């Protein structure tokens, strides 16, 4: 009876949730005609050569996450949410990418990073190598290394950068520069003896040695750059943050020493240090923090043209929907800043994800329902309420007194609340469905339909006339627009 009353109440209230303008059929017809006119303009294809490339990567940002983040953004702006637009929603070209690894139906972040950065599909858990490499087998690596679009850009004389809200040695950014049979070999302290004896290098060392002149590197994970047991500059008394390197090398100093004479290389580990820099006088920037956050407008002042940025956003919060969606909104804010700082005439921007998660929301929620709120009904099986957002598996599975936990007895709006899941796991898994690819700028129309994930860097390289596919690069046929900004080349990670 109680469930029936709730349903009737929802139906009675639903009429008041519809804005007056939306009751007029002409509102929807005008909206459709505006959209049609915008679509017709896309027949005039932008075939300029892209002087700048930006890849925004939301780690774990599946389509359901994009939709929920759109609603959250609108509700944070005091709207109902559904009618809101993310910055990525405004990109004119959209595709789907198939994310499977060569040996995995549901992928991991290392194999997918190899695909969308190096243009080659690979086995799960391996970085910057072909599918000929077996995870954990150092002796299968030699001769199987594959290069990334970051390397292609450097070879073409471009400046490049990686900016991430996770560790710079994490699987998602590290495929840009590293070749590893195991994504977890962050420093030599995490590598097995046979891998060290076989001559394989840890990922942090490869960050410093493989591509020595990456102009911008920003993220977390500084403990992998320092000798074992060296205290952290920010948390000197916390053992978990101490250095991990067995070779006793200080890779930050090695990074400085590798720079040419006369070049200015700055290392920062907190926001104050970044804000204090005059970036117009900086040639190389390395920033490592335990809680990385980046100021886009500031990076725009970095000296020298920076093309091909990778911007990674961390959206993987096991079962913690509130944190994941707020990270997605932050990523979208960075996309908006980059959009305002660049021109579609010379900058190709691409937004995508490495994979999705088993994240869903439903329950026949009414228009404007708080995205972290309850569905307007109870289960017709156990007679308990449930939140709109749920997970297919993960740590949110809880049984109380032999029954599903009653969410009305907990603070389901708390940032650390783990949404209920169907299957108990300590860590929620990735999802296996396709992810969206949003594109804007020169040659953005090449990203259309359904693609293998490894197609993405090839399309971007074609647009910028870098890499192996340059036969079309005739300045007369494809005039390049003037460079409007002295930077670009970042990556934002959402796990």
GROMACS .gro file of C-alpha atoms in nm:
model
  495
    1UNK     CA    1   0.000   0.000   0.000
    2UNK     CA    2   0.284   0.237   0.093
    3UNK     CA    3   0.460   0.176  -0.239
    4UNK     CA    4   0.135   0.245  -0.426
    5UNK     CA    5   0.089   0.575  -0.243
    6UNK     CA    6   0.446   0.678  -0.331
    7UNK     CA    7   0.384   0.597  -0.696
    8UNK     CA    8   0.058   0.795  -0.703
    9UNK     CA    9   0.229   1.090  -0.535
   10UNK     CA   10   0.506   1.081  -0.798
   11UNK     CA   11   0.247   1.080  -1.076
   12UNK     CA   12   0.058   1.371  -0.923
   13UNK     CA   13   0.376   1.572  -0.888
   14UNK     CA   14   0.515   1.492  -1.232
   15UNK     CA   15   0.307   1.757  -1.410
   16UNK     CA   16   0.460   2.032  -1.196
   17UNK     CA   17   0.809   1.912  -1.292
   18UNK     CA   18   0.759   2.005  -1.657
   19UNK     CA   19   0.863   2.364  -1.739
   20UNK     CA   20   0.581   2.561  -1.901
   21UNK     CA   21   0.774   2.617  -2.224
   22UNK     CA   22   0.815   2.243  -2.272
   23UNK     CA   23   0.439   2.194  -2.279
   24UNK     CA   24   0.428   2.383  -2.608
   25UNK     CA   25   0.507   2.156  -2.907
   26UNK     CA   26   0.661   2.453  -3.085
   27UNK     CA   27   0.939   2.463  -2.822
   28UNK     CA   28   1.059   2.119  -2.930
   29UNK     CA   29   1.011   2.193  -3.299
   30UNK     CA   30   1.220   2.510  -3.276
   31UNK     CA   31   1.489   2.323  -3.083
   32UNK     CA   32   1.498   2.052  -3.349
   33UNK     CA   33   1.522   2.310  -3.629
   34UNK     CA   34   1.811   2.486  -3.454
   35UNK     CA   35   1.989   2.154  -3.421
   36UNK     CA   36   1.922   2.076  -3.786
   37UNK     CA   37   2.070   2.409  -3.900
   38UNK     CA   38   2.381   2.347  -3.691
   39UNK     CA   39   2.414   1.998  -3.837
   40UNK     CA   40   2.385   2.129  -4.192
   41UNK     CA   41   2.674   2.369  -4.129
   42UNK     CA   42   2.896   2.068  -4.062
   43UNK     CA   43   2.883   1.986  -4.432
   44UNK     CA   44   3.158   2.247  -4.468
   45UNK     CA   45   3.433   2.028  -4.326
   46UNK     CA   46   3.724   2.178  -4.134
   47UNK     CA   47   4.025   2.029  -4.315
   48UNK     CA   48   4.290   2.260  -4.171
   49UNK     CA   49   4.612   2.112  -4.039
   50UNK     CA   50   4.585   2.094  -3.660
   51UNK     CA   51   4.871   2.284  -3.500
   52UNK     CA   52   4.754   2.173  -3.155
   53UNK     CA   53   4.613   1.845  -3.031
   54UNK     CA   54   4.445   1.794  -2.694
   55UNK     CA   55   4.332   1.456  -2.567
   56UNK     CA   56   4.105   1.462  -2.262
   57UNK     CA   57   4.078   1.116  -2.110
   58UNK     CA   58   3.821   1.038  -1.842
   59UNK     CA   59   3.944   0.716  -1.685
   60UNK     CA   60   3.632   0.503  -1.632
   61UNK     CA   61   3.399   0.762  -1.789
   62UNK     CA   62   3.133   0.545  -1.950
   63UNK     CA   63   2.824   0.681  -2.121
   64UNK     CA   64   2.612   0.640  -1.806
   65UNK     CA   65   2.870   0.845  -1.615
   66UNK     CA   66   2.857   1.118  -1.880
   67UNK     CA   67   2.478   1.136  -1.854
   68UNK     CA   68   2.476   1.143  -1.474
   69UNK     CA   69   2.753   1.407  -1.471
   70UNK     CA   70   2.544   1.622  -1.705
   71UNK     CA   71   2.252   1.606  -1.462
   72UNK     CA   72   2.481   1.681  -1.166
   73UNK     CA   73   2.628   1.983  -1.346
   74UNK     CA   74   2.282   2.124  -1.408
   75UNK     CA   75   2.172   2.063  -1.050
   76UNK     CA   76   2.486   2.231  -0.915
   77UNK     CA   77   2.373   2.531  -1.119
   78UNK     CA   78   2.027   2.509  -0.955
   79UNK     CA   79   1.854   2.357  -1.257
   80UNK     CA   80   1.667   2.032  -1.290
   81UNK     CA   81   1.973   1.887  -1.461
   82UNK     CA   82   1.850   1.687  -1.756
   83UNK     CA   83   1.841   1.987  -1.987
   84UNK     CA   84   2.199   2.084  -1.900
   85UNK     CA   85   2.489   2.057  -2.143
   86UNK     CA   86   2.839   1.942  -2.063
   87UNK     CA   87   3.120   2.113  -2.253
   88UNK     CA   88   3.190   1.785  -2.430
   89UNK     CA   89   2.823   1.768  -2.533
   90UNK     CA   90   2.886   2.077  -2.747
   91UNK     CA   91   3.149   1.903  -2.959
   92UNK     CA   92   2.999   1.850  -3.305
   93UNK     CA   93   3.135   1.503  -3.381
   94UNK     CA   94   3.073   1.195  -3.167
   95UNK     CA   95   3.183   0.835  -3.213
   96UNK     CA   96   3.194   0.513  -3.014
   97UNK     CA   97   3.515   0.324  -2.938
   98UNK     CA   98   3.538  -0.049  -2.877
   99UNK     CA   99   3.754  -0.094  -2.569
  100UNK     CA  100   3.835  -0.465  -2.549
  101UNK     CA  101   4.199  -0.568  -2.505
  102UNK     CA  102   4.353  -0.831  -2.732
  103UNK     CA  103   4.310  -1.091  -2.458
  104UNK     CA  104   4.024  -0.939  -2.256
  105UNK     CA  105   3.658  -0.876  -2.329
  106UNK     CA  106   3.639  -0.629  -2.038
  107UNK     CA  107   3.960  -0.423  -2.055
  108UNK     CA  108   4.207  -0.276  -1.812
  109UNK     CA  109   4.359   0.072  -1.827
  110UNK     CA  110   4.702  -0.034  -1.953
  111UNK     CA  111   4.585  -0.217  -2.263
  112UNK     CA  112   4.339   0.059  -2.346
  113UNK     CA  113   4.601   0.331  -2.296
  114UNK     CA  114   4.827   0.151  -2.541
  115UNK     CA  115   4.538   0.159  -2.789
  116UNK     CA  116   4.436   0.525  -2.769
  117UNK     CA  117   4.792   0.657  -2.730
  118UNK     CA  118   5.003   0.417  -2.938
  119UNK     CA  119   4.747   0.314  -3.198
  120UNK     CA  120   4.795  -0.059  -3.130
  121UNK     CA  121   4.573  -0.292  -2.928
  122UNK     CA  122   4.752  -0.490  -2.658
  123UNK     CA  123   4.708  -0.741  -2.377
  124UNK     CA  124   4.563  -0.631  -2.044
  125UNK     CA  125   4.818  -0.507  -1.793
  126UNK     CA  126   5.086  -0.425  -2.052
  127UNK     CA  127   5.201  -0.077  -2.152
  128UNK     CA  128   5.336   0.059  -2.479
  129UNK     CA  129   5.401  -0.286  -2.625
  130UNK     CA  130   5.231  -0.510  -2.878
  131UNK     CA  131   5.014  -0.812  -2.802
  132UNK     CA  132   5.329  -1.022  -2.842
  133UNK     CA  133   5.415  -0.932  -2.482
  134UNK     CA  134   5.284  -1.146  -2.197
  135UNK     CA  135   5.207  -0.971  -1.869
  136UNK     CA  136   5.487  -1.011  -1.610
  137UNK     CA  137   5.723  -1.163  -1.868
  138UNK     CA  138   6.009  -0.918  -1.909
  139UNK     CA  139   6.179  -1.146  -2.163
  140UNK     CA  140   5.889  -1.104  -2.408
  141UNK     CA  141   5.930  -0.724  -2.430
  142UNK     CA  142   6.236  -0.671  -2.648
  143UNK     CA  143   6.143  -0.575  -3.003
  144UNK     CA  144   5.773  -0.543  -2.916
  145UNK     CA  145   5.781  -0.176  -2.809
  146UNK     CA  146   5.536   0.059  -2.982
  147UNK     CA  147   5.555   0.439  -2.981
  148UNK     CA  148   5.283   0.685  -2.886
  149UNK     CA  149   5.134   0.995  -3.044
  150UNK     CA  150   5.337   1.191  -2.790
  151UNK     CA  151   5.655   1.051  -2.945
  152UNK     CA  152   5.522   1.116  -3.296
  153UNK     CA  153   5.463   1.479  -3.200
  154UNK     CA  154   5.813   1.516  -3.052
  155UNK     CA  155   5.968   1.367  -3.364
  156UNK     CA  156   5.780   1.632  -3.565
  157UNK     CA  157   5.930   1.911  -3.354
  158UNK     CA  158   5.623   1.971  -3.138
  159UNK     CA  159   5.612   2.039  -2.768
  160UNK     CA  160   5.415   1.791  -2.559
  161UNK     CA  161   5.279   1.744  -2.211
  162UNK     CA  162   5.100   1.510  -1.972
  163UNK     CA  163   4.873   1.639  -1.697
  164UNK     CA  164   4.688   1.392  -1.477
  165UNK     CA  165   4.495   1.380  -1.150
  166UNK     CA  166   4.648   1.040  -1.071
  167UNK     CA  167   5.012   0.921  -1.059
  168UNK     CA  168   5.216   1.012  -1.366
  169UNK     CA  169   5.332   0.650  -1.360
  170UNK     CA  170   4.974   0.520  -1.361
  171UNK     CA  171   4.875   0.300  -1.655
  172UNK     CA  172   4.665   0.567  -1.822
  173UNK     CA  173   4.934   0.833  -1.876
  174UNK     CA  174   5.240   0.608  -1.881
  175UNK     CA  175   5.163   0.441  -2.215
  176UNK     CA  176   5.261   0.778  -2.362
  177UNK     CA  177   5.627   0.717  -2.278
  178UNK     CA  178   5.682   0.370  -2.125
  179UNK     CA  179   5.714   0.013  -2.248
  180UNK     CA  180   5.642  -0.239  -1.976
  181UNK     CA  181   5.525  -0.597  -1.937
  182UNK     CA  182   5.348  -0.494  -1.617
  183UNK     CA  183   5.160  -0.170  -1.546
  184UNK     CA  184   5.249  -0.201  -1.175
  185UNK     CA  185   5.627  -0.173  -1.218
  186UNK     CA  186   5.619   0.190  -1.099
  187UNK     CA  187   5.975   0.181  -0.963
  188UNK     CA  188   6.239  -0.089  -0.942
  189UNK     CA  189   6.113  -0.150  -0.587
  190UNK     CA  190   5.794  -0.298  -0.734
  191UNK     CA  191   5.969  -0.521  -0.988
  192UNK     CA  192   6.053  -0.891  -0.941
  193UNK     CA  193   6.420  -0.997  -0.950
  194UNK     CA  194   6.388  -1.175  -1.285
  195UNK     CA  195   6.257  -0.857  -1.451
  196UNK     CA  196   6.545  -0.651  -1.312
  197UNK     CA  197   6.797  -0.916  -1.416
  198UNK     CA  198   6.638  -0.925  -1.761
  199UNK     CA  199   6.713  -0.557  -1.813
  200UNK     CA  200   6.357  -0.422  -1.799
  201UNK     CA  201   6.324  -0.067  -1.671
  202UNK     CA  202   6.067   0.058  -1.424
  203UNK     CA  203   5.807   0.309  -1.539
  204UNK     CA  204   5.936   0.608  -1.338
  205UNK     CA  205   6.283   0.563  -1.484
  206UNK     CA  206   6.135   0.548  -1.834
  207UNK     CA  207   5.951   0.874  -1.766
  208UNK     CA  208   6.288   1.043  -1.724
  209UNK     CA  209   6.488   0.852  -1.986
  210UNK     CA  210   6.266   0.749  -2.277
  211UNK     CA  211   6.150   1.091  -2.397
  212UNK     CA  212   6.382   1.334  -2.223
  213UNK     CA  213   6.224   1.658  -2.340
  214UNK     CA  214   5.855   1.633  -2.247
  215UNK     CA  215   5.778   1.998  -2.174
  216UNK     CA  216   5.507   1.945  -1.910
  217UNK     CA  217   5.466   1.653  -1.671
  218UNK     CA  218   5.217   1.700  -1.387
  219UNK     CA  219   5.050   1.452  -1.159
  220UNK     CA  220   5.118   1.244  -0.851
  221UNK     CA  221   5.341   0.953  -0.748
  222UNK     CA  222   5.660   1.128  -0.645
  223UNK     CA  223   5.765   0.847  -0.408
  224UNK     CA  224   5.863   0.637  -0.711
  225UNK     CA  225   6.117   0.903  -0.806
  226UNK     CA  226   6.317   0.888  -0.481
  227UNK     CA  227   6.547   0.634  -0.308
  228UNK     CA  228   6.393   0.381  -0.073
  229UNK     CA  229   6.298   0.520   0.269
  230UNK     CA  230   6.369   0.883   0.177
  231UNK     CA  231   6.109   1.092   0.359
  232UNK     CA  232   5.842   1.272   0.161
  233UNK     CA  233   5.872   1.652   0.150
  234UNK     CA  234   5.507   1.702   0.240
  235UNK     CA  235   5.446   1.410   0.476
  236UNK     CA  236   5.790   1.337   0.628
  237UNK     CA  237   5.654   1.120   0.910
  238UNK     CA  238   5.432   0.891   0.702
  239UNK     CA  239   5.605   0.570   0.602
  240UNK     CA  240   5.367   0.493   0.314
  241UNK     CA  241   5.483   0.806   0.130
  242UNK     CA  242   5.856   0.734   0.154
  243UNK     CA  243   6.069   0.671  -0.153
  244UNK     CA  244   6.066   0.323  -0.305
  245UNK     CA  245   6.367   0.310  -0.539
  246UNK     CA  246   6.621   0.032  -0.482
  247UNK     CA  247   6.879   0.184  -0.720
  248UNK     CA  248   6.910   0.483  -0.482
  249UNK     CA  249   6.862   0.726  -0.772
  250UNK     CA  250   6.692   1.063  -0.738
  251UNK     CA  251   6.500   1.078  -1.065
  252UNK     CA  252   6.392   1.437  -1.014
  253UNK     CA  253   6.757   1.538  -1.017
  254UNK     CA  254   6.817   1.307  -1.314
  255UNK     CA  255   6.532   1.485  -1.494
  256UNK     CA  256   6.701   1.821  -1.429
  257UNK     CA  257   7.045   1.696  -1.535
  258UNK     CA  258   6.913   1.572  -1.870
  259UNK     CA  259   6.815   1.921  -1.985
  260UNK     CA  260   7.031   2.115  -2.229
  261UNK     CA  261   7.240   2.406  -2.099
  262UNK     CA  262   7.048   2.732  -2.094
  263UNK     CA  263   6.709   2.560  -2.062
  264UNK     CA  264   6.501   2.638  -1.753
  265UNK     CA  265   6.358   2.329  -1.583
  266UNK     CA  266   6.138   2.378  -1.278
  267UNK     CA  267   6.015   2.116  -1.030
  268UNK     CA  268   5.716   2.190  -0.805
  269UNK     CA  269   5.529   1.972  -0.558
  270UNK     CA  270   5.246   2.195  -0.442
  271UNK     CA  271   5.006   2.451  -0.582
  272UNK     CA  272   5.185   2.746  -0.423
  273UNK     CA  273   5.502   2.657  -0.605
  274UNK     CA  274   5.319   2.642  -0.936
  275UNK     CA  275   5.144   2.974  -0.883
  276UNK     CA  276   5.475   3.139  -0.791
  277UNK     CA  277   5.638   3.047  -1.122
  278UNK     CA  278   5.669   3.283  -1.416
  279UNK     CA  279   5.584   3.016  -1.670
  280UNK     CA  280   5.676   3.238  -1.963
  281UNK     CA  281   6.036   3.183  -1.854
  282UNK     CA  282   6.008   2.807  -1.804
  283UNK     CA  283   6.106   2.554  -2.072
  284UNK     CA  284   6.031   2.236  -1.879
  285UNK     CA  285   5.796   2.176  -1.588
  286UNK     CA  286   5.772   1.870  -1.362
  287UNK     CA  287   5.505   1.880  -1.095
  288UNK     CA  288   5.433   1.593  -0.858
  289UNK     CA  289   5.186   1.608  -0.573
  290UNK     CA  290   4.993   1.360  -0.362
  291UNK     CA  291   4.675   1.551  -0.451
  292UNK     CA  292   4.736   1.688  -0.803
  293UNK     CA  293   4.513   1.969  -0.927
  294UNK     CA  294   4.606   2.180  -1.226
  295UNK     CA  295   4.544   2.541  -1.329
  296UNK     CA  296   4.479   2.543  -1.702
  297UNK     CA  297   4.501   2.918  -1.754
  298UNK     CA  298   4.844   2.918  -1.589
  299UNK     CA  299   4.980   2.643  -1.809
  300UNK     CA  300   4.882   2.855  -2.108
  301UNK     CA  301   5.174   3.082  -2.025
  302UNK     CA  302   5.438   2.811  -2.054
  303UNK     CA  303   5.719   2.918  -2.286
  304UNK     CA  304   5.718   2.762  -2.630
  305UNK     CA  305   5.439   2.606  -2.839
  306UNK     CA  306   5.299   2.296  -2.670
  307UNK     CA  307   5.113   2.064  -2.906
  308UNK     CA  308   4.958   1.726  -2.831
  309UNK     CA  309   4.861   1.758  -2.466
  310UNK     CA  310   4.715   1.467  -2.281
  311UNK     CA  311   4.477   1.559  -2.001
  312UNK     CA  312   4.374   1.275  -1.775
  313UNK     CA  313   4.099   1.282  -1.515
  314UNK     CA  314   4.062   1.029  -1.235
  315UNK     CA  315   3.703   0.901  -1.211
  316UNK     CA  316   3.759   0.559  -1.062
  317UNK     CA  317   3.623   0.573  -0.709
  318UNK     CA  318   3.513   0.218  -0.614
  319UNK     CA  319   3.138   0.248  -0.571
  320UNK     CA  320   3.163   0.612  -0.462
  321UNK     CA  321   2.936   0.773  -0.716
  322UNK     CA  322   2.944   1.120  -0.565
  323UNK     CA  323   3.321   1.149  -0.591
  324UNK     CA  324   3.330   1.002  -0.942
  325UNK     CA  325   3.062   1.236  -1.079
  326UNK     CA  326   3.213   1.547  -0.920
  327UNK     CA  327   3.545   1.451  -1.082
  328UNK     CA  328   3.364   1.421  -1.415
  329UNK     CA  329   3.221   1.770  -1.373
  330UNK     CA  330   3.572   1.899  -1.293
  331UNK     CA  331   3.706   1.736  -1.608
  332UNK     CA  332   3.430   1.904  -1.803
  333UNK     CA  333   3.528   2.237  -1.649
  334UNK     CA  334   3.885   2.185  -1.776
  335UNK     CA  335   3.744   2.109  -2.121
  336UNK     CA  336   3.556   2.439  -2.107
  337UNK     CA  337   3.871   2.631  -2.015
  338UNK     CA  338   4.065   2.471  -2.300
  339UNK     CA  339   3.780   2.546  -2.540
  340UNK     CA  340   3.789   2.914  -2.449
  341UNK     CA  341   4.168   2.930  -2.483
  342UNK     CA  342   4.186   2.770  -2.826
  343UNK     CA  343   4.039   2.798  -3.173
  344UNK     CA  344   3.864   2.529  -3.373
  345UNK     CA  345   4.062   2.653  -3.672
  346UNK     CA  346   4.391   2.513  -3.547
  347UNK     CA  347   4.320   2.293  -3.245
  348UNK     CA  348   4.177   1.942  -3.253
  349UNK     CA  349   4.031   1.848  -2.914
  350UNK     CA  350   3.920   1.494  -2.839
  351UNK     CA  351   3.739   1.376  -2.526
  352UNK     CA  352   3.703   1.006  -2.453
  353UNK     CA  353   3.745   0.734  -2.190
  354UNK     CA  354   3.962   0.427  -2.162
  355UNK     CA  355   3.673   0.210  -2.043
  356UNK     CA  356   3.350   0.231  -1.848
  357UNK     CA  357   3.245   0.101  -1.506
  358UNK     CA  358   2.949  -0.106  -1.392
  359UNK     CA  359   2.770   0.217  -1.297
  360UNK     CA  360   2.402   0.267  -1.367
  361UNK     CA  361   2.113   0.486  -1.260
  362UNK     CA  362   1.744   0.419  -1.299
  363UNK     CA  363   1.436   0.349  -1.093
  364UNK     CA  364   1.187   0.566  -1.285
  365UNK     CA  365   1.309   0.882  -1.116
  366UNK     CA  366   1.105   1.196  -1.193
  367UNK     CA  367   1.246   1.497  -1.375
  368UNK     CA  368   1.489   1.688  -1.153
  369UNK     CA  369   1.531   1.406  -0.902
  370UNK     CA  370   1.858   1.464  -0.711
  371UNK     CA  371   2.111   1.253  -0.896
  372UNK     CA  372   2.233   1.104  -0.568
  373UNK     CA  373   1.880   1.060  -0.437
  374UNK     CA  374   1.634   0.776  -0.393
  375UNK     CA  375   1.413   0.628  -0.661
  376UNK     CA  376   1.046   0.724  -0.603
  377UNK     CA  377   0.952   0.365  -0.530
  378UNK     CA  378   1.043   0.073  -0.310
  379UNK     CA  379   1.152  -0.270  -0.423
  380UNK     CA  380   0.844  -0.487  -0.479
  381UNK     CA  381   1.048  -0.781  -0.349
  382UNK     CA  382   1.210  -0.673  -0.020
  383UNK     CA  383   0.996  -0.359   0.030
  384UNK     CA  384   1.297  -0.137   0.087
  385UNK     CA  385   1.392   0.190  -0.086
  386UNK     CA  386   1.692   0.214  -0.317
  387UNK     CA  387   1.907   0.489  -0.462
  388UNK     CA  388   1.882   0.573  -0.829
  389UNK     CA  389   2.257   0.508  -0.872
  390UNK     CA  390   2.364   0.147  -0.832
  391UNK     CA  391   2.661  -0.069  -0.931
  392UNK     CA  392   2.669  -0.413  -1.087
  393UNK     CA  393   2.940  -0.524  -0.844
  394UNK     CA  394   3.172  -0.381  -0.581
  395UNK     CA  395   3.211  -0.301  -0.213
  396UNK     CA  396   2.859  -0.159  -0.178
  397UNK     CA  397   2.704  -0.505  -0.133
  398UNK     CA  398   2.577  -0.522   0.228
  399UNK     CA  399   2.352  -0.767   0.408
  400UNK     CA  400   2.203  -0.653   0.740
  401UNK     CA  401   2.014  -0.907   0.951
  402UNK     CA  402   1.995  -1.136   0.650
  403UNK     CA  403   1.848  -0.873   0.422
  404UNK     CA  404   1.958  -0.592   0.189
  405UNK     CA  405   2.058  -0.285   0.386
  406UNK     CA  406   1.787  -0.023   0.423
  407UNK     CA  407   1.944   0.284   0.260
  408UNK     CA  408   1.704   0.519   0.438
  409UNK     CA  409   1.896   0.437   0.758
  410UNK     CA  410   2.230   0.562   0.617
  411UNK     CA  411   2.361   0.891   0.478
  412UNK     CA  412   2.347   0.801   0.109
  413UNK     CA  413   2.429   1.162   0.012
  414UNK     CA  414   2.771   1.150   0.184
  415UNK     CA  415   3.077   1.179  -0.040
  416UNK     CA  416   3.214   0.846   0.087
  417UNK     CA  417   2.888   0.654   0.054
  418UNK     CA  418   2.937   0.338  -0.151
  419UNK     CA  419   2.628   0.274  -0.359
  420UNK     CA  420   2.469  -0.066  -0.330
  421UNK     CA  421   2.594  -0.334  -0.568
  422UNK     CA  422   2.453  -0.665  -0.688
  423UNK     CA  423   2.769  -0.871  -0.636
  424UNK     CA  424   3.011  -0.836  -0.341
  425UNK     CA  425   3.367  -0.745  -0.446
  426UNK     CA  426   3.638  -0.552  -0.262
  427UNK     CA  427   3.691  -0.348  -0.578
  428UNK     CA  428   3.429  -0.265  -0.840
  429UNK     CA  429   3.522  -0.386  -1.189
  430UNK     CA  430   3.542  -0.207  -1.520
  431UNK     CA  431   3.259  -0.231  -1.770
  432UNK     CA  432   3.298  -0.374  -2.118
  433UNK     CA  433   3.070  -0.157  -2.333
  434UNK     CA  434   3.182   0.101  -2.589
  435UNK     CA  435   3.280   0.449  -2.473
  436UNK     CA  436   3.201   0.782  -2.637
  437UNK     CA  437   3.452   0.988  -2.835
  438UNK     CA  438   3.378   1.362  -2.871
  439UNK     CA  439   3.575   1.565  -3.126
  440UNK     CA  440   3.607   1.933  -3.221
  441UNK     CA  441   3.842   2.114  -3.461
  442UNK     CA  442   4.044   2.025  -3.772
  443UNK     CA  443   3.958   1.681  -3.913
  444UNK     CA  444   3.722   1.611  -3.622
  445UNK     CA  445   3.487   1.448  -3.872
  446UNK     CA  446   3.731   1.157  -3.897
  447UNK     CA  447   3.597   1.046  -3.560
  448UNK     CA  448   3.255   0.913  -3.646
  449UNK     CA  449   3.056   0.591  -3.618
  450UNK     CA  450   3.199   0.294  -3.428
  451UNK     CA  451   3.577   0.251  -3.419
  452UNK     CA  452   3.836   0.028  -3.267
  453UNK     CA  453   3.992   0.227  -2.985
  454UNK     CA  454   4.337   0.220  -3.144
  455UNK     CA  455   4.206   0.429  -3.437
  456UNK     CA  456   4.191   0.743  -3.221
  457UNK     CA  457   4.562   0.845  -3.227
  458UNK     CA  458   4.588   0.769  -3.598
  459UNK     CA  459   4.302   1.009  -3.674
  460UNK     CA  460   4.458   1.274  -3.449
  461UNK     CA  461   4.801   1.228  -3.608
  462UNK     CA  462   4.649   1.259  -3.957
  463UNK     CA  463   4.489   1.588  -3.854
  464UNK     CA  464   4.821   1.725  -3.727
  465UNK     CA  465   5.041   1.583  -4.004
  466UNK     CA  466   5.257   1.387  -3.762
  467UNK     CA  467   5.349   1.021  -3.748
  468UNK     CA  468   5.363   0.797  -4.054
  469UNK     CA  469   5.053   0.922  -4.235
  470UNK     CA  470   5.161   1.252  -4.392
  471UNK     CA  471   5.107   1.208  -4.766
  472UNK     CA  472   4.805   1.442  -4.758
  473UNK     CA  473   4.993   1.728  -4.590
  474UNK     CA  474   4.990   1.981  -4.873
  475UNK     CA  475   4.982   2.334  -4.737
  476UNK     CA  476   4.796   2.459  -5.043
  477UNK     CA  477   4.517   2.206  -5.001
  478UNK     CA  478   4.503   2.228  -4.623
  479UNK     CA  479   4.613   2.574  -4.508
  480UNK     CA  480   4.702   2.587  -4.142
  481UNK     CA  481   4.545   2.853  -3.928
  482UNK     CA  482   4.776   3.085  -3.737
  483UNK     CA  483   4.887   2.967  -3.394
  484UNK     CA  484   4.672   3.148  -3.140
  485UNK     CA  485   4.820   3.012  -2.818
  486UNK     CA  486   5.175   2.927  -2.717
  487UNK     CA  487   5.083   2.593  -2.562
  488UNK     CA  488   4.897   2.264  -2.566
  489UNK     CA  489   4.969   1.898  -2.495
  490UNK     CA  490   4.799   1.768  -2.182
  491UNK     CA  491   4.597   1.472  -2.046
  492UNK     CA  492   4.334   1.462  -1.766
  493UNK     CA  493   4.263   1.130  -1.588
  494UNK     CA  494   3.926   1.024  -1.449
  495UNK     CA  495   3.932   0.686  -1.288
   0.00000   0.00000   0.00000
